[in-house]
Each structure stands twice: as C-alpha cells, then as structure tokens.
C-alpha cells in the first residue's frame, strides 16, 4: 500500500505532463506579424449532385514542385480531407492587385473534358487559411419591389455565405472556368503594450471567383504580375471540351481590419445555410431506416 501511494502521484504527474504537451491545430490562436506568410492550403472538391469528393490536384491546377499533404485538426481527418499546399503566396496585411499563380497552362484534350465535366457537375473548390475555410459572399435583396431606382436606396441586403467557391459555370451550353480568385482576408489587431510589435489574427477568409480570358489579364512576360481588366472590358474563360485550351490562373489579395475577435471568428461559418441539398445522403439515410425497421419487424 505504501508503494502504491508513491507510484500513483508520479503516474498522475506524468499523465498531466503529457496532456499539457498535446496540441490540436486550429484550437489555439496563431499570431502573425506584419508581412509574415499566411499559408493558403487546398482541401478538396465537392458537389451535391455526385456526392463524390475529389482531391484538389485531380484537376490541372497550378501545382508546386513538391506536393505536401498536411494534417490539421481531428474533424478534418474524420471528414477525409486531403489538405495540400498551393502556390498562392499571401502575406499578412500585404495587398496584391493581380499576380499569376504559374505560367500559361495548356490543358490537353482529356484535361479539358475533365474540367468541363466537373463544371457541369457543379463542383465547389475548398481552400483554408489559418484553418479557416474559404467562403463566397452572396447578397440578396428580399425586400426589393419593382418600383424603380428611388426605392433601391432603402433596400436592405441579405448577406449569406456558402462554403468554398464554384469551379465554374455553364451558360448557353458553354463551360466557363473561374481562373481568377480575389481573396479577401480579415484580421483582428491584438492589443499590445506600448512599444511592442502588433500581432494579427485571421478571423475571416472570403473569395470572389472570376472568369477572365487569358489574353485579357495582360500578364507580364518577365514578372508574375498581371492586370485585371474592368468587368465591361473582359471576356470569360471558356473551356471547350473538344479542343485543347490555354488557361492562366491568377489571384489578388486584399486585407481588411475587423473588430471580430479570434474567439468569435467561427460565428459566421456556423450560421451558414447550406444551399446544396444532399439528396444522396437523405435517400441513403431513409433506406437504412426502412431496412432496419424491416429487420426488426421480421425478428
């Protein structure tokens, strides 16, 4: 009994030490300094029509020389996410007007057919920054009445978000790819003592996808910069599944300061209404319930 009293406190102390060193990514806040890199990682491609997720690099996106799969938190592991590094270069509180991800990329006939097929199947692309998933802002005008421009000033916009961004869209049986991404990241400036360097924390990650023809981007031949044209002067990037296509992937970065603290940064994501109805999952659940009920009745 005396040896038990000696052994038990030592075991509990060792156990508590192990628990203190355990860390789950995404649970503890991460502070960034001005100009420090913020990694943009890719997660997967999903669609409510097929219910089949794909890896990010299953499509011919700009790929780094070394693709590294990175583990995040437990929930992402259980969902089967395949988190990989990307070529997007983002720095804290540093804006970028237009930058080319990689050089002009030529899609083969098979790749063009695959991209057009994924666009037709309404696939979404999912990215994360500091463990925050990217979201697309949707603005609706539910109270707008057909009364002219005079009432438009008093109309209240209903802002909603959807997970990820659409790979592309279909218009008149033609397929268009979202090849330019405008990243909008929000940071919260942490209070510091006088004379100390300010720390920043990422509290929201948004994206505005655009389809811009490669020729309209006017990419520099020597540098990785480009010029994003006005909406009225640009043409969409069409993907013809019957021929080879030349695509230029680009992105821009804009930072905004937010009053939202790190502890509340998930509030926007938790209130998202999933606009995609997962019919396959619903039917699958109903079939399982009826099958189990039939088994119970048979017994």
GROMACS .gro file of C-alpha atoms in nm:
model
  299
    1UNK     CA    1   0.000   0.000   0.000
    2UNK     CA    2   0.287   0.236   0.074
    3UNK     CA    3   0.441   0.173  -0.267
    4UNK     CA    4   0.104   0.242  -0.427
    5UNK     CA    5   0.090   0.587  -0.263
    6UNK     CA    6   0.435   0.662  -0.401
    7UNK     CA    7   0.366   0.531  -0.754
    8UNK     CA    8   0.022   0.688  -0.808
    9UNK     CA    9   0.118   1.060  -0.773
   10UNK     CA   10   0.414   1.007  -1.004
   11UNK     CA   11   0.193   0.843  -1.268
   12UNK     CA   12  -0.066   1.122  -1.245
   13UNK     CA   13   0.205   1.385  -1.276
   14UNK     CA   14   0.347   1.216  -1.585
   15UNK     CA   15  -0.004   1.188  -1.733
   16UNK     CA   16  -0.081   1.554  -1.673
   17UNK     CA   17   0.250   1.650  -1.834
   18UNK     CA   18   0.156   1.451  -2.145
   19UNK     CA   19  -0.181   1.626  -2.166
   20UNK     CA   20  -0.021   1.966  -2.138
   21UNK     CA   21   0.203   1.899  -2.436
   22UNK     CA   22  -0.085   1.776  -2.658
   23UNK     CA   23  -0.187   2.030  -2.921
   24UNK     CA   24  -0.462   2.019  -3.182
   25UNK     CA   25  -0.407   2.257  -3.477
   26UNK     CA   26  -0.682   2.516  -3.510
   27UNK     CA   27  -0.770   2.514  -3.139
   28UNK     CA   28  -0.510   2.762  -3.015
   29UNK     CA   29  -0.483   3.108  -3.176
   30UNK     CA   30  -0.191   3.184  -3.401
   31UNK     CA   31  -0.039   3.529  -3.408
   32UNK     CA   32   0.106   3.676  -3.727
   33UNK     CA   33   0.340   3.969  -3.761
   34UNK     CA   34   0.315   4.226  -4.038
   35UNK     CA   35   0.438   4.068  -4.362
   36UNK     CA   36   0.453   3.714  -4.224
   37UNK     CA   37   0.340   3.442  -4.470
   38UNK     CA   38  -0.014   3.306  -4.433
   39UNK     CA   39  -0.040   2.964  -4.595
   40UNK     CA   40  -0.329   2.904  -4.833
   41UNK     CA   41  -0.399   2.531  -4.848
   42UNK     CA   42  -0.635   2.331  -5.066
   43UNK     CA   43  -0.873   2.077  -4.915
   44UNK     CA   44  -1.087   1.904  -5.178
   45UNK     CA   45  -1.357   1.934  -5.445
   46UNK     CA   46  -1.719   1.856  -5.353
   47UNK     CA   47  -2.054   1.852  -5.527
   48UNK     CA   48  -2.410   1.791  -5.408
   49UNK     CA   49  -2.500   1.634  -5.742
   50UNK     CA   50  -2.250   1.347  -5.741
   51UNK     CA   51  -2.161   1.324  -5.367
   52UNK     CA   52  -1.813   1.214  -5.475
   53UNK     CA   53  -1.528   1.427  -5.337
   54UNK     CA   54  -1.203   1.458  -5.528
   55UNK     CA   55  -0.856   1.573  -5.437
   56UNK     CA   56  -0.765   1.928  -5.531
   57UNK     CA   57  -0.493   1.825  -5.775
   58UNK     CA   58  -0.720   1.579  -5.953
   59UNK     CA   59  -0.781   1.879  -6.179
   60UNK     CA   60  -0.498   2.056  -6.365
   61UNK     CA   61  -0.446   2.343  -6.121
   62UNK     CA   62  -0.104   2.504  -6.081
   63UNK     CA   63   0.093   2.250  -5.880
   64UNK     CA   64   0.408   2.313  -5.672
   65UNK     CA   65   0.721   2.109  -5.737
   66UNK     CA   66   0.672   1.921  -5.411
   67UNK     CA   67   0.313   1.843  -5.306
   68UNK     CA   68   0.296   1.806  -4.928
   69UNK     CA   69  -0.008   1.665  -4.751
   70UNK     CA   70  -0.061   1.842  -4.421
   71UNK     CA   71  -0.268   1.723  -4.127
   72UNK     CA   72  -0.491   1.972  -3.949
   73UNK     CA   73  -0.744   1.900  -3.675
   74UNK     CA   74  -0.932   1.580  -3.589
   75UNK     CA   75  -1.255   1.685  -3.760
   76UNK     CA   76  -1.082   1.731  -4.094
   77UNK     CA   77  -0.924   1.387  -4.063
   78UNK     CA   78  -1.263   1.228  -3.995
   79UNK     CA   79  -1.415   1.404  -4.298
   80UNK     CA   80  -1.144   1.257  -4.520
   81UNK     CA   81  -0.998   1.593  -4.622
   82UNK     CA   82  -0.672   1.580  -4.819
   83UNK     CA   83  -0.504   1.908  -4.728
   84UNK     CA   84  -0.221   2.007  -4.962
   85UNK     CA   85   0.000   2.308  -5.016
   86UNK     CA   86  -0.062   2.553  -5.300
   87UNK     CA   87   0.131   2.817  -5.492
   88UNK     CA   88  -0.075   3.108  -5.355
   89UNK     CA   89   0.163   3.348  -5.179
   90UNK     CA   90  -0.016   3.558  -4.916
   91UNK     CA   91   0.147   3.781  -4.654
   92UNK     CA   92  -0.019   3.933  -4.352
   93UNK     CA   93  -0.163   4.280  -4.421
   94UNK     CA   94   0.000   4.297  -4.766
   95UNK     CA   95  -0.233   4.354  -5.062
   96UNK     CA   96  -0.172   4.225  -5.412
   97UNK     CA   97  -0.351   4.368  -5.714
   98UNK     CA   98  -0.301   4.081  -5.958
   99UNK     CA   99  -0.044   3.804  -5.960
  100UNK     CA  100  -0.004   3.498  -6.179
  101UNK     CA  101  -0.003   3.164  -5.997
  102UNK     CA  102   0.205   2.993  -6.263
  103UNK     CA  103   0.278   3.042  -6.630
  104UNK     CA  104   0.024   2.992  -6.903
  105UNK     CA  105  -0.105   2.636  -6.865
  106UNK     CA  106  -0.209   2.432  -7.167
  107UNK     CA  107  -0.484   2.179  -7.098
  108UNK     CA  108  -0.482   1.864  -7.301
  109UNK     CA  109  -0.799   1.730  -7.460
  110UNK     CA  110  -0.853   1.486  -7.171
  111UNK     CA  111  -0.794   1.760  -6.911
  112UNK     CA  112  -1.032   1.995  -7.091
  113UNK     CA  113  -1.303   1.731  -7.093
  114UNK     CA  114  -1.246   1.661  -6.722
  115UNK     CA  115  -1.267   2.031  -6.624
  116UNK     CA  116  -1.585   2.079  -6.831
  117UNK     CA  117  -1.736   1.769  -6.668
  118UNK     CA  118  -1.659   1.894  -6.317
  119UNK     CA  119  -1.808   2.234  -6.401
  120UNK     CA  120  -2.125   2.070  -6.533
  121UNK     CA  121  -2.148   1.864  -6.213
  122UNK     CA  122  -2.138   2.189  -6.010
  123UNK     CA  123  -1.824   2.118  -5.812
  124UNK     CA  124  -1.702   2.353  -5.541
  125UNK     CA  125  -1.337   2.416  -5.452
  126UNK     CA  126  -1.245   2.432  -5.082
  127UNK     CA  127  -0.943   2.623  -4.952
  128UNK     CA  128  -0.832   2.713  -4.600
  129UNK     CA  129  -0.619   2.989  -4.446
  130UNK     CA  130  -0.508   2.953  -4.084
  131UNK     CA  131  -0.754   2.661  -4.059
  132UNK     CA  132  -1.045   2.885  -4.169
  133UNK     CA  133  -1.240   2.760  -4.474
  134UNK     CA  134  -1.292   2.995  -4.763
  135UNK     CA  135  -1.644   3.128  -4.818
  136UNK     CA  136  -1.823   3.305  -5.102
  137UNK     CA  137  -2.037   3.606  -5.013
  138UNK     CA  138  -2.388   3.606  -5.158
  139UNK     CA  139  -2.603   3.920  -5.148
  140UNK     CA  140  -2.979   3.907  -5.187
  141UNK     CA  141  -3.247   4.176  -5.194
  142UNK     CA  142  -3.554   4.006  -5.041
  143UNK     CA  143  -3.745   4.332  -4.983
  144UNK     CA  144  -3.685   4.482  -5.326
  145UNK     CA  145  -4.003   4.587  -5.504
  146UNK     CA  146  -4.050   4.666  -5.869
  147UNK     CA  147  -4.081   5.037  -5.810
  148UNK     CA  148  -3.779   5.187  -5.983
  149UNK     CA  149  -3.449   5.330  -5.865
  150UNK     CA  150  -3.599   5.555  -5.596
  151UNK     CA  151  -3.670   5.261  -5.365
  152UNK     CA  152  -3.330   5.097  -5.423
  153UNK     CA  153  -3.164   5.323  -5.164
  154UNK     CA  154  -3.385   5.192  -4.884
  155UNK     CA  155  -3.347   4.824  -4.976
  156UNK     CA  156  -3.173   4.612  -4.711
  157UNK     CA  157  -2.933   4.350  -4.844
  158UNK     CA  158  -2.946   4.000  -4.706
  159UNK     CA  159  -2.587   3.871  -4.690
  160UNK     CA  160  -2.525   3.498  -4.681
  161UNK     CA  161  -2.220   3.280  -4.729
  162UNK     CA  162  -2.164   2.945  -4.893
  163UNK     CA  163  -1.875   2.707  -4.837
  164UNK     CA  164  -1.598   2.718  -5.095
  165UNK     CA  165  -1.634   2.869  -5.440
  166UNK     CA  166  -1.779   2.736  -5.764
  167UNK     CA  167  -1.529   2.584  -6.002
  168UNK     CA  168  -1.711   2.747  -6.292
  169UNK     CA  169  -2.048   2.796  -6.454
  170UNK     CA  170  -2.244   2.692  -6.762
  171UNK     CA  171  -2.405   2.946  -6.995
  172UNK     CA  172  -2.575   2.856  -7.325
  173UNK     CA  173  -2.424   2.506  -7.311
  174UNK     CA  174  -2.076   2.656  -7.285
  175UNK     CA  175  -1.840   2.593  -6.991
  176UNK     CA  176  -1.654   2.875  -6.818
  177UNK     CA  177  -1.379   2.835  -6.558
  178UNK     CA  178  -1.319   3.062  -6.258
  179UNK     CA  179  -0.947   3.114  -6.313
  180UNK     CA  180  -0.902   3.437  -6.113
  181UNK     CA  181  -0.957   3.442  -5.736
  182UNK     CA  182  -0.987   3.764  -5.537
  183UNK     CA  183  -0.901   3.674  -5.178
  184UNK     CA  184  -1.044   3.897  -4.904
  185UNK     CA  185  -0.896   3.823  -4.562
  186UNK     CA  186  -0.998   3.989  -4.237
  187UNK     CA  187  -0.759   4.029  -3.946
  188UNK     CA  188  -0.803   4.137  -3.585
  189UNK     CA  189  -0.530   4.351  -3.434
  190UNK     CA  190  -0.443   4.227  -3.086
  191UNK     CA  191  -0.382   4.489  -2.818
  192UNK     CA  192  -0.018   4.520  -2.721
  193UNK     CA  193   0.176   4.720  -2.472
  194UNK     CA  194   0.323   5.048  -2.589
  195UNK     CA  195   0.637   4.992  -2.793
  196UNK     CA  196   0.565   4.627  -2.871
  197UNK     CA  197   0.504   4.489  -3.218
  198UNK     CA  198   0.137   4.435  -3.306
  199UNK     CA  199   0.013   4.083  -3.358
  200UNK     CA  200  -0.257   3.997  -3.611
  201UNK     CA  201  -0.502   3.708  -3.615
  202UNK     CA  202  -0.700   3.586  -3.916
  203UNK     CA  203  -1.075   3.598  -3.843
  204UNK     CA  204  -1.238   3.551  -4.186
  205UNK     CA  205  -1.148   3.419  -4.530
  206UNK     CA  206  -1.359   3.516  -4.833
  207UNK     CA  207  -1.313   3.478  -5.207
  208UNK     CA  208  -1.465   3.636  -5.516
  209UNK     CA  209  -1.418   3.398  -5.812
  210UNK     CA  210  -1.396   3.544  -6.160
  211UNK     CA  211  -1.369   3.402  -6.508
  212UNK     CA  212  -1.125   3.608  -6.716
  213UNK     CA  213  -0.982   3.518  -7.053
  214UNK     CA  214  -0.605   3.469  -7.051
  215UNK     CA  215  -0.544   3.741  -7.311
  216UNK     CA  216  -0.740   3.997  -7.106
  217UNK     CA  217  -0.522   3.950  -6.797
  218UNK     CA  218  -0.219   4.102  -6.976
  219UNK     CA  219   0.035   3.903  -6.779
  220UNK     CA  220   0.394   4.025  -6.771
  221UNK     CA  221   0.642   3.803  -6.952
  222UNK     CA  222   0.927   3.875  -6.709
  223UNK     CA  223   0.739   3.911  -6.380
  224UNK     CA  224   0.448   3.726  -6.221
  225UNK     CA  225   0.223   4.032  -6.226
  226UNK     CA  226  -0.088   4.085  -6.434
  227UNK     CA  227  -0.355   4.349  -6.491
  228UNK     CA  228  -0.713   4.263  -6.400
  229UNK     CA  229  -0.942   4.425  -6.660
  230UNK     CA  230  -1.268   4.601  -6.590
  231UNK     CA  231  -1.579   4.384  -6.592
  232UNK     CA  232  -1.710   4.557  -6.904
  233UNK     CA  233  -1.386   4.503  -7.097
  234UNK     CA  234  -1.320   4.138  -7.011
  235UNK     CA  235  -1.435   3.810  -7.159
  236UNK     CA  236  -1.496   3.489  -6.964
  237UNK     CA  237  -1.252   3.198  -6.978
  238UNK     CA  238  -1.431   2.937  -7.185
  239UNK     CA  239  -1.331   2.571  -7.164
  240UNK     CA  240  -1.407   2.386  -7.487
  241UNK     CA  241  -1.411   2.011  -7.410
  242UNK     CA  242  -1.348   1.926  -7.777
  243UNK     CA  243  -1.012   2.102  -7.814
  244UNK     CA  244  -0.704   2.190  -7.612
  245UNK     CA  245  -0.735   2.506  -7.401
  246UNK     CA  246  -0.482   2.755  -7.271
  247UNK     CA  247  -0.557   2.882  -6.919
  248UNK     CA  248  -0.390   3.143  -6.699
  249UNK     CA  249  -0.454   3.114  -6.324
  250UNK     CA  250  -0.422   3.435  -6.125
  251UNK     CA  251  -0.523   3.584  -5.790
  252UNK     CA  252  -0.537   3.906  -5.590
  253UNK     CA  253  -0.522   3.968  -5.214
  254UNK     CA  254  -0.698   4.232  -5.007
  255UNK     CA  255  -0.677   4.265  -4.628
  256UNK     CA  256  -0.932   4.436  -4.405
  257UNK     CA  257  -0.927   4.500  -4.032
  258UNK     CA  258  -1.215   4.354  -3.831
  259UNK     CA  259  -1.349   4.404  -3.481
  260UNK     CA  260  -1.431   4.034  -3.457
  261UNK     CA  261  -1.203   3.862  -3.208
  262UNK     CA  262  -1.038   3.528  -3.264
  263UNK     CA  263  -1.275   3.350  -3.022
  264UNK     CA  264  -1.575   3.457  -3.235
  265UNK     CA  265  -1.430   3.402  -3.581
  266UNK     CA  266  -1.632   3.083  -3.638
  267UNK     CA  267  -1.970   3.253  -3.577
  268UNK     CA  268  -2.011   3.343  -3.944
  269UNK     CA  269  -1.935   2.990  -4.057
  270UNK     CA  270  -2.164   2.827  -3.802
  271UNK     CA  271  -2.462   3.035  -3.920
  272UNK     CA  272  -2.410   2.940  -4.286
  273UNK     CA  273  -2.710   2.782  -4.453
  274UNK     CA  274  -2.602   2.501  -4.681
  275UNK     CA  275  -2.750   2.590  -5.019
  276UNK     CA  276  -2.664   2.248  -5.155
  277UNK     CA  277  -2.925   1.981  -5.079
  278UNK     CA  278  -2.752   1.647  -5.036
  279UNK     CA  279  -3.022   1.424  -5.182
  280UNK     CA  280  -2.799   1.118  -5.193
  281UNK     CA  281  -2.733   1.135  -4.818
  282UNK     CA  282  -3.103   1.190  -4.745
  283UNK     CA  283  -3.213   0.894  -4.958
  284UNK     CA  284  -2.936   0.680  -4.814
  285UNK     CA  285  -3.048   0.754  -4.457
  286UNK     CA  286  -3.414   0.683  -4.539
  287UNK     CA  287  -3.325   0.348  -4.700
  288UNK     CA  288  -3.117   0.245  -4.398
  289UNK     CA  289  -3.401   0.335  -4.160
  290UNK     CA  290  -3.655   0.133  -4.360
  291UNK     CA  291  -3.416  -0.162  -4.388
  292UNK     CA  292  -3.350  -0.172  -4.013
  293UNK     CA  293  -3.722  -0.133  -3.940
  294UNK     CA  294  -3.795  -0.426  -4.170
  295UNK     CA  295  -3.533  -0.637  -3.996
  296UNK     CA  296  -3.684  -0.559  -3.656
  297UNK     CA  297  -4.036  -0.641  -3.778
  298UNK     CA  298  -3.913  -0.970  -3.927
  299UNK     CA  299  -3.747  -1.069  -3.598
   0.00000   0.00000   0.00000
